[in-house]
Amino acid sequence: MPRRQTAARTRPAARPGEEALLPALLRHRPAPALVVLVCDTAGALCALTLPLVLGLTIDRLLGGGAVPWTWIALCTVLVTAETAFDAAVTLLGGVHSARLTSRLRERALERLLRTEPRRAAEFSPGDLTTRLTATATAAAGAPVAAAGALCAVLLPVGGLIGIALTDAWTALAFLLGVPPLVLLLRAFTRDTGAVTAEYQRSQAVVATRLAEAVEGAATVRAAGTARREHARITAPLGELAVHGHRTWRVYGRAVGLSSVLLPVLAALVLAVGGLRLAAGALTVGELVTVSRYAALAMGVGAVTGALGALARSRAAGERLGPVLALPAPGHRGAVLPAGGPGALELTGVDVTRDGRRLLRDVDLAVPGGTSVAVVGLSGSGKSVLAAVAGRLTDPDRGTVALDGVPLRDVPPERLRREVAYAFAAPALFGATVSEAVAFGAGAADPATVREAARAAEADDFVRLLPHGYDTPMDRAPLSGGERQRLGLARAFARPGRLLILDDATSGLDTATERRVQRALDRYEGRRTRLIVAHRASTAARADTVLWLEEGAVRAVGRHERLWRDPSYRAVFHGSAERPPPRPGGNPDGGLAA
């Protein structure tokens, strides 16, 4: 995946067709979310029933007569049940959120790995790290946070209804303080979401810069800029502190205002309730009931906490949404003809990125089993053409076909078995060297791995490693050229009909590259080879050469014929050397018989 050397780029939180995260999570695992909601609701109902039962119990105690053990037992049951339901919500909610976090990360990774590399590269490594870790965890808590917010609102509403049913005048006194409470909660929720989003963006910038510095640690040390890099990485920490302080200010403002508003409101309710008690309109038990319901109705702390958690989950969902919405390449289930030679055809191919045309009306027909070298100055579109030829990216216009079947119609799983790539800087996956070479669609047995390594001139240095092919990759001291040879071996180990080398021999010395080219020649007639070339010797061995200039085809022909053009020679750094003869080549152009 290409690395960006800039701070994390953010993408729009919502795009056409992008699905809201909370409904998707609820549909994925509805039963656990429903159980959490039921337990949370049951706990809230217990809390709402308790004041009424408590008030009735007090009135019976004060009224004389037998001790109301039944009512006391009922109070005990309600308290115990509320505690049990709260504990169940904590346990089940934690488990459910953890499983949803795992699901979100798996889905995001699947999207990243299935989409076109250029789309995945729009996210910097550090940004992706934060989105797949902390952001995914926060987003996965949305169902539990929504249930908590619903029940947190249920308590104040239920408390207000309880007051109204007990004494209408006390309820009217309480209603005087409701509008300020509603405005307070609304402002808190809005500000919390905005601050959380800014905090997450700054966090992504820090992670991106740290990943860049770790990847380029050797360059930083060689340049003597460690202090400068340290300052660059830690610079956004000031922004993080600002956003953190804003979070506490938002919370502190809500708590401060509520600490003033709620006592005044409580005093008003108790004053009215006391007057009603003195007038004989309320009993002592009913006054206790009213005070308890008033405490529930004024539970702004629980509401702000629940709404804050929901706002943070929503903000996290918006940041994770663009990753989950990455499009996977479509297909129509077409099947490549069995035993096809790997004939490659590009017709009217155009590729435009960020308003710039990287390929312009490219037409190319490569007969099956032959080789074509793609040459051109830097920025001419060679790597883009290599990506299009094997459907690492789709053209904006035109078609690419393999053995007569458009690549857009072939399922990715089948296509990856038929097209093998080798890159200039290959990423080597696998626990051991052997696994790194065998990595890919379809299993490569140990014999195939060793044969491919020999063809890529990698067998000799692999045998010198501490444990040969079983050496762990993280303990294998490999140079850039050795990594390239292992990448070539991985491509050689695939049995497909098309092999694409995107500058995959640039780190090899001339003698080693010549031996690798001889190994490639052994595929003649059995496997088509498309080779992005920077050396004249590589172009000379190809059956034909595609010369690109500013994304357009300048010429197609034999290297020996094109060499007569000074502009073509300038592609190879202005070298005036005579072109190396190709075995069996025809200097007059065209493919050898």
XYZ file of C-alpha atoms in Angstrom:
593
model
C 0.000 0.000 0.000
C 1.505 3.381 -0.992
C 2.584 5.585 1.877
C 1.752 9.250 2.060
C 4.323 11.649 3.407
C 1.724 14.144 4.516
C -0.605 14.413 7.444
C -3.753 12.332 7.502
C -6.266 13.295 4.878
C -9.864 13.204 5.942
C -12.666 12.282 3.640
C -16.283 13.361 3.767
C -18.136 11.643 6.580
C -21.093 10.758 4.397
C -21.265 9.946 0.735
C -24.133 8.957 -1.555
C -25.152 5.391 -0.749
C -23.162 5.240 2.463
C -25.109 3.342 5.114
C -25.729 4.695 8.612
C -23.632 2.668 11.011
C -26.039 2.266 13.951
C -28.851 0.599 11.928
C -26.286 -1.676 10.282
C -24.906 -2.767 13.660
C -28.387 -3.401 15.003
C -29.233 -5.573 11.982
C -25.995 -7.533 12.304
C -26.601 -8.685 15.898
C -30.148 -7.702 16.884
C -30.652 -10.238 19.703
C -27.837 -9.084 22.081
C -28.764 -5.434 21.522
C -32.396 -6.259 22.280
C -31.426 -8.095 25.486
C -29.356 -5.106 26.611
C -32.260 -2.784 25.842
C -34.705 -5.032 27.745
C -32.419 -5.224 30.796
C -31.803 -1.489 30.710
C -35.520 -0.796 30.391
C -36.363 -3.263 33.166
C -33.851 -1.585 35.454
C -35.377 1.817 34.655
C -38.889 0.506 35.378
C -37.696 -0.861 38.718
C -36.225 2.538 39.531
C -39.500 4.219 38.567
C -41.656 1.800 40.584
C -39.541 2.033 43.739
C -40.569 5.603 44.786
C -44.269 4.696 44.646
C -43.799 1.485 46.645
C -41.519 3.266 49.112
C -44.073 6.019 49.687
C -46.865 3.503 50.286
C -44.658 1.554 52.669
C -43.878 4.687 54.714
C -47.559 5.621 54.931
C -48.380 2.138 56.254
C -45.561 2.318 58.792
C -46.729 5.729 60.008
C -50.369 4.673 60.011
C -49.866 2.199 62.844
C -50.944 -1.388 62.832
C -48.929 -4.388 61.737
C -45.551 -3.997 60.112
C -46.088 -4.097 56.306
C -43.540 -6.856 55.668
C -44.957 -7.493 52.209
C -44.324 -3.910 51.142
C -40.867 -3.921 52.718
C -40.083 -7.140 50.856
C -41.337 -5.564 47.638
C -38.987 -2.600 48.154
C -36.112 -5.044 48.700
C -37.013 -6.969 45.541
C -37.107 -3.769 43.465
C -33.714 -2.584 44.745
C -32.174 -6.014 44.139
C -33.711 -6.303 40.673
C -32.515 -2.824 39.675
C -28.982 -3.698 40.785
C -29.085 -7.044 38.945
C -30.368 -5.471 35.730
C -27.667 -2.777 35.876
C -25.006 -5.464 36.340
C -26.434 -7.446 33.406
C -26.328 -4.336 31.199
C -22.693 -3.747 32.114
C -21.695 -7.352 31.399
C -23.802 -8.011 28.303
C -23.148 -4.550 26.896
C -19.386 -4.988 27.245
C -19.419 -8.401 25.560
C -21.706 -7.195 22.781
C -19.590 -4.099 22.112
C -16.399 -6.207 22.021
C -17.903 -8.557 19.441
C -19.140 -5.655 17.347
C -15.673 -4.093 17.522
C -14.193 -7.303 16.142
C -16.823 -7.371 13.404
C -16.223 -3.754 12.427
C -12.470 -4.272 12.220
C -12.869 -7.415 10.119
C -15.287 -5.668 7.785
C -13.083 -2.576 7.470
C -10.011 -4.697 6.741
C -11.947 -6.690 4.162
C -13.010 -3.478 2.442
C -9.473 -2.120 2.501
C -7.978 -5.274 1.022
C -10.666 -5.753 -1.623
C -10.859 -2.210 -2.952
C -8.518 -0.714 -5.524
C -5.125 0.103 -3.969
C -5.455 3.753 -5.008
C -8.646 4.089 -2.978
C -7.090 2.500 0.100
C -4.068 4.780 -0.319
C -6.301 7.821 0.244
C -6.031 6.975 3.944
C -2.611 7.435 5.504
C -1.249 4.530 7.609
C -1.552 6.434 10.874
C -5.093 7.519 10.064
C -6.060 3.927 9.294
C -4.481 2.777 12.554
C -6.634 5.111 14.624
C -9.776 4.308 12.639
C -9.306 0.552 13.026
C -8.439 0.712 16.735
C -9.862 3.434 18.973
C -12.404 4.687 16.432
C -13.778 1.193 15.738
C -14.089 0.539 19.477
C -16.031 3.752 20.036
C -18.257 3.156 17.010
C -19.069 -0.403 18.118
C -20.489 0.955 21.367
C -23.286 2.734 19.492
C -26.056 0.131 20.133
C -25.308 -0.032 23.871
C -24.961 3.757 24.021
C -28.297 4.168 22.212
C -29.994 1.807 24.666
C -28.408 3.670 27.575
C -29.491 7.035 26.190
C -33.045 5.804 25.664
C -33.342 4.531 29.218
C -31.530 7.581 30.628
C -34.219 9.759 29.049
C -36.912 7.337 30.254
C -36.031 8.009 33.902
C -36.569 11.810 33.855
C -39.727 11.458 31.758
C -41.025 8.711 34.042
C -40.108 10.758 37.087
C -42.045 13.733 35.770
C -45.077 11.528 35.061
C -44.758 10.067 38.571
C -44.790 13.541 40.097
C -47.801 14.522 38.009
C -49.743 11.433 39.029
C -48.899 12.030 42.700
C -49.557 15.760 42.859
C -50.314 18.053 39.924
C -49.213 21.271 41.670
C -45.777 19.862 42.472
C -45.465 18.684 38.862
C -46.307 22.203 37.650
C -43.533 23.623 39.837
C -41.092 21.119 38.388
C -42.107 21.957 34.803
C -40.849 25.490 35.308
C -37.283 24.163 35.275
C -37.635 21.737 32.326
C -36.906 24.181 29.424
C -33.459 25.169 30.787
C -32.678 21.470 31.341
C -33.620 20.590 27.750
C -31.484 23.426 26.349
C -28.590 22.322 28.541
C -28.784 18.713 27.299
C -29.075 19.780 23.674
C -26.017 22.033 23.852
C -24.021 19.341 25.653
C -24.799 16.686 23.035
C -23.980 18.976 20.107
C -20.723 20.251 21.557
C -19.578 16.796 22.666
C -19.954 15.361 19.149
C -18.051 18.237 17.553
C -15.184 18.121 20.062
C -14.876 14.326 19.751
C -14.589 14.526 15.959
C -11.836 17.156 16.195
C -9.974 15.109 18.806
C -10.050 12.009 16.606
C -8.748 13.946 13.601
C -5.815 15.346 15.582
C -5.120 11.877 16.955
C -4.934 10.561 13.380
C -2.376 13.248 12.451
C -0.099 12.210 15.326
C -0.388 8.525 14.399
C 0.362 9.265 10.735
C 3.490 11.265 11.472
C 4.709 8.661 13.934
C 4.242 5.876 11.370
C 6.151 7.901 8.771
C 9.040 8.527 11.160
C 9.278 4.866 12.172
C 9.244 3.757 8.537
C 11.915 6.293 7.613
C 13.996 5.971 10.776
C 17.204 5.350 8.804
C 16.642 8.452 6.690
C 15.945 10.563 9.766
C 19.115 9.377 11.451
C 21.214 9.869 8.322
C 19.882 13.395 7.925
C 20.416 14.186 11.610
C 16.859 15.499 11.944
C 15.692 13.448 14.926
C 14.867 16.535 16.995
C 13.018 18.106 14.096
C 10.992 14.918 13.555
C 10.251 14.735 17.254
C 8.936 18.281 17.120
C 6.875 17.531 13.985
C 5.317 14.422 15.523
C 4.501 16.054 18.837
C 3.305 19.362 17.370
C -0.352 18.208 17.139
C -0.263 17.266 20.832
C -1.026 20.905 21.520
C -4.189 20.567 19.434
C -5.053 17.367 21.300
C -4.670 19.242 24.569
C -6.905 22.028 23.270
C -9.589 19.534 22.251
C -9.217 17.731 25.578
C -9.639 20.992 27.445
C -12.670 21.799 25.293
C -14.158 18.417 26.235
C -13.732 19.136 29.914
C -15.065 22.666 29.457
C -18.183 21.324 27.747
C -18.653 18.768 30.494
C -17.787 21.235 33.226
C -20.182 23.822 31.813
C -22.989 21.248 31.804
C -22.173 20.097 35.338
C -21.756 23.663 36.597
C -25.041 24.875 35.163
C -26.834 21.778 36.376
C -25.324 22.178 39.846
C -26.994 25.569 40.029
C -30.207 24.721 38.256
C -30.960 21.383 39.912
C -30.714 22.469 43.575
C -32.962 25.451 42.838
C -35.419 23.149 41.104
C -35.244 20.604 43.925
C -35.829 23.326 46.503
C -38.832 24.588 44.539
C -40.342 21.104 44.287
C -39.793 20.372 47.998
C -41.175 23.798 48.974
C -44.354 23.225 47.016
C -44.533 19.645 48.322
C -44.087 20.884 51.907
C -46.863 23.429 51.489
C -49.097 20.725 50.087
C -48.211 18.472 53.038
C -49.007 21.272 55.506
C -52.337 21.813 53.757
C -53.159 18.135 54.112
C -53.153 17.543 50.341
C -50.171 15.180 50.583
C -49.181 12.437 52.999
C -45.639 11.946 54.241
C -45.294 8.903 51.987
C -46.497 10.868 48.984
C -44.009 13.651 49.778
C -41.230 11.007 49.824
C -42.556 9.661 46.521
C -42.547 13.139 44.984
C -39.004 13.852 46.200
C -37.742 10.537 44.817
C -39.422 11.117 41.453
C -38.012 14.625 41.394
C -34.522 13.203 41.925
C -35.060 10.859 38.964
C -36.492 13.637 36.835
C -33.481 15.811 37.590
C -30.956 13.067 36.777
C -29.203 15.231 34.226
C -25.840 13.656 35.034
C -26.965 10.239 33.820
C -28.594 11.768 30.758
C -25.559 13.857 29.828
C -23.291 10.842 30.279
C -25.489 8.643 28.106
C -25.963 11.289 25.424
C -22.233 12.031 25.479
C -21.429 8.344 24.918
C -23.919 8.225 22.048
C -22.460 11.393 20.512
C -18.934 9.962 20.708
C -20.100 6.708 19.100
C -21.827 8.596 16.307
C -18.736 10.731 15.667
C -16.605 7.580 15.563
C -19.086 5.939 13.192
C -18.817 8.899 10.837
C -15.020 8.550 10.761
C -15.165 4.800 10.227
C -17.937 5.058 7.640
C -15.723 6.009 4.658
C -13.561 2.911 5.241
C -16.603 0.635 5.450
C -17.990 2.245 2.279
C -14.904 1.521 0.136
C -16.226 -0.159 -3.028
C -15.160 -3.668 -3.942
C -14.512 -4.365 -7.646
C -17.644 -5.643 -9.336
C -17.776 -8.639 -11.662
C -20.239 -10.795 -13.602
C -18.969 -14.275 -12.799
C -17.229 -14.794 -16.160
C -14.812 -17.701 -16.561
C -11.512 -17.489 -18.423
C -11.159 -20.166 -21.108
C -9.323 -23.214 -19.804
C -5.749 -23.479 -21.012
C -5.790 -19.983 -22.489
C -2.406 -18.617 -23.545
C -2.828 -15.299 -21.717
C -3.507 -12.987 -24.647
C -3.775 -9.449 -23.256
C -5.659 -6.690 -25.027
C -6.180 -3.062 -24.005
C -8.651 -1.048 -26.082
C -9.075 2.715 -25.755
C -7.894 2.735 -22.154
C -8.061 6.059 -20.332
C -7.135 6.647 -16.692
C -7.681 9.997 -14.964
C -6.695 10.736 -11.385
C -7.244 14.091 -9.641
C -8.031 15.736 -12.959
C -4.869 14.478 -14.658
C -4.960 11.961 -17.531
C -2.382 9.312 -16.693
C -3.226 7.091 -19.661
C -4.635 8.371 -22.968
C -6.397 6.106 -25.472
C -3.975 3.227 -24.997
C -4.415 0.341 -27.435
C -2.253 -2.736 -27.019
C -2.523 -6.349 -28.123
C -0.068 -8.836 -26.607
C -0.241 -12.342 -28.100
C -0.426 -15.125 -25.549
C 2.921 -16.479 -24.361
C 4.926 -13.457 -25.541
C 6.607 -10.638 -23.638
C 6.149 -6.888 -23.853
C 8.397 -4.301 -22.224
C 6.758 -1.033 -21.167
C 9.224 1.860 -21.272
C 9.039 5.610 -20.867
C 10.313 8.508 -18.816
C 9.262 8.910 -15.208
C 5.582 9.865 -14.994
C 4.707 8.472 -18.410
C 2.150 6.030 -16.965
C 4.085 2.754 -16.913
C 3.009 1.631 -13.441
C -0.561 2.764 -14.078
C -0.672 0.594 -17.189
C 0.743 -2.338 -15.212
C -1.979 -1.841 -12.593
C -4.705 -1.678 -15.242
C -3.406 -4.768 -17.064
C -4.009 -6.989 -14.031
C -6.993 -5.058 -12.644
C -5.365 -3.566 -9.600
C -7.294 -0.544 -10.816
C -10.017 -0.059 -13.404
C -9.718 2.329 -16.333
C -12.105 5.240 -16.503
C -12.739 4.410 -20.139
C -11.930 1.483 -22.381
C -11.627 -2.243 -21.746
C -8.915 -4.674 -20.684
C -9.366 -8.309 -21.726
C -7.467 -11.518 -20.989
C -7.970 -14.302 -23.510
C -10.955 -12.390 -24.856
C -12.720 -12.003 -21.480
C -13.019 -8.461 -20.005
C -11.263 -8.334 -16.638
C -14.255 -6.478 -15.159
C -16.334 -9.632 -15.665
C -13.953 -12.064 -13.936
C -14.395 -12.683 -10.178
C -11.344 -11.364 -8.255
C -10.651 -14.783 -6.696
C -10.316 -16.386 -10.132
C -8.411 -13.470 -11.621
C -5.774 -13.512 -8.870
C -5.015 -17.148 -9.694
C -4.290 -16.198 -13.300
C -2.415 -12.904 -12.870
C 0.788 -12.667 -10.822
C 2.562 -9.443 -9.896
C 6.086 -8.563 -8.798
C 6.866 -5.052 -7.572
C 9.903 -2.842 -7.056
C 9.344 -2.783 -3.276
C 7.399 -5.970 -2.508
C 5.609 -6.430 0.801
C 6.574 -9.890 2.035
C 3.818 -11.490 4.083
C 4.241 -14.743 5.969
C 5.889 -15.962 9.140
C 8.860 -17.519 7.317
C 10.719 -17.001 4.064
C 9.020 -20.074 2.614
C 5.577 -18.737 3.527
C 6.445 -15.345 2.032
C 7.259 -16.961 -1.317
C 4.186 -19.223 -1.163
C 1.887 -16.305 -0.266
C -0.932 -15.767 -2.735
C -4.046 -17.252 -4.284
C -3.649 -21.040 -4.199
C -1.101 -22.941 -2.170
C 2.464 -23.384 -3.422
C 4.155 -26.537 -2.131
C 7.778 -26.487 -0.836
C 9.139 -27.889 -4.103
C 7.459 -25.112 -6.105
C 8.759 -22.510 -3.644
C 12.343 -23.675 -4.064
C 12.074 -23.909 -7.833
C 10.662 -20.370 -7.987
C 13.449 -19.113 -5.697
C 16.069 -20.653 -7.954
C 14.509 -18.991 -11.012
C 14.540 -15.640 -9.180
C 18.200 -16.105 -8.141
C 17.094 -16.177 -4.479
C 17.880 -19.771 -3.545
C 21.574 -19.183 -2.811
C 21.123 -16.372 -0.283
C 18.068 -18.017 1.299
C 20.118 -21.140 2.063
C 22.652 -18.946 3.855
C 20.028 -17.619 6.266
C 20.087 -19.044 9.836
C 17.269 -21.515 9.150
C 17.109 -21.423 5.378
C 13.559 -21.292 4.068
C 12.229 -21.655 7.631
C 13.908 -18.435 8.801
C 11.348 -16.043 10.341
C 10.853 -13.031 8.110
C 11.423 -10.600 10.957
C 14.856 -12.184 11.546
C 15.954 -12.371 7.928
C 18.466 -9.581 7.160
C 17.521 -8.805 3.552
C 18.832 -6.121 1.242
C 16.551 -4.302 -1.185
C 17.684 -6.500 -4.064
C 17.123 -9.674 -2.033
C 13.612 -8.573 -1.162
C 12.988 -7.969 -4.850
C 14.166 -11.474 -5.675
C 11.828 -12.967 -3.088
C 9.019 -10.903 -4.626
C 9.946 -12.303 -8.041
C 10.020 -15.813 -6.598
C 6.525 -15.307 -5.205
C 5.309 -14.304 -8.684
C 7.128 -17.228 -10.332
C 5.500 -19.646 -7.876
C 2.032 -18.747 -9.182
C 0.826 -20.903 -12.079
C -1.205 -18.170 -13.837
C -1.235 -17.170 -17.493
C -0.159 -13.515 -17.072
C 2.934 -12.277 -15.227
C 3.359 -8.528 -14.597
C 6.680 -7.141 -13.391
C 6.342 -3.519 -12.277
C 9.978 -2.401 -12.118
C 10.629 -5.620 -10.203
C 14.298 -5.941 -11.196
C 15.430 -2.355 -10.546
C 17.403 -3.397 -7.426
C 19.298 -6.219 -9.105
C 22.805 -5.969 -10.486
C 23.210 -6.444 -14.226
C 24.463 -10.035 -14.020
C 21.662 -11.161 -11.687
C 19.038 -9.410 -13.793
C 20.331 -11.159 -16.898
C 19.936 -14.556 -15.221
C 16.416 -13.619 -14.075
C 15.587 -12.556 -17.639
C 16.746 -15.957 -18.891
C 14.376 -17.557 -16.394
C 11.579 -15.372 -17.742
C 12.408 -16.466 -21.285
C 11.599 -20.032 -20.269
C 7.940 -19.005 -19.997
C 7.862 -18.176 -23.718
C 4.809 -19.697 -25.329
C 3.296 -20.632 -21.944
C 2.891 -17.374 -20.074
C 2.456 -13.775 -21.128
C 4.893 -11.313 -19.540
C 4.366 -7.576 -19.180
C 7.535 -5.944 -17.869
C 7.961 -2.318 -16.815
C 11.563 -1.774 -17.905
C 14.169 0.874 -17.128
C 17.176 -0.864 -18.675
C 17.884 -1.214 -22.350
C 18.932 -4.831 -21.839
C 15.489 -5.694 -20.450
C 13.687 -4.037 -23.361
C 16.001 -5.768 -25.824
C 14.974 -9.246 -24.632
C 11.238 -8.542 -24.978
C 9.281 -9.644 -28.045
C 7.934 -6.124 -28.397
C 8.243 -2.746 -26.670
C 5.454 -0.337 -25.734
C 6.861 3.199 -25.527
C 4.731 5.544 -23.417
C 5.037 9.315 -23.368
C 2.840 11.425 -21.085
C 0.332 8.604 -20.849
C -0.024 8.082 -24.607
C 1.483 5.415 -26.841
C 4.472 6.956 -28.643
C 5.409 3.797 -30.507
C 5.167 0.007 -30.453
C 7.861 -2.203 -31.967
C 11.115 -4.015 -31.474
C 13.725 -2.457 -29.259
C 16.318 -2.652 -32.066
C 14.146 -0.586 -34.397
C 13.075 1.938 -31.774
C 16.695 2.426 -30.743
C 17.303 4.369 -33.937
C 15.196 7.185 -32.465
C 17.324 9.508 -30.233
C 14.250 10.270 -28.094
C 13.859 6.567 -27.383
C 17.508 6.279 -26.414
C 16.998 9.229 -24.053
C 14.466 7.132 -22.136
C 17.415 5.028 -20.958
C 19.245 8.025 -19.463
C 20.658 9.174 -22.789
C 22.895 6.139 -23.176
C 24.553 5.855 -26.571
C 25.415 2.181 -26.154
C 24.433 -0.200 -28.917
C 21.394 -2.259 -28.014
C 22.206 -5.767 -26.828
C 21.076 -8.310 -29.407
C 18.010 -10.363 -28.509
C 18.425 -14.086 -29.127
C 16.438 -14.890 -32.232
C 15.426 -11.259 -32.639
C 14.558 -9.605 -35.920
C 16.215 -6.170 -36.136
C 13.701 -5.042 -38.717
C 10.859 -5.081 -36.221
C 7.870 -7.342 -35.597
C 7.730 -10.501 -33.515
C 10.220 -13.273 -34.111
C 8.931 -16.263 -35.964
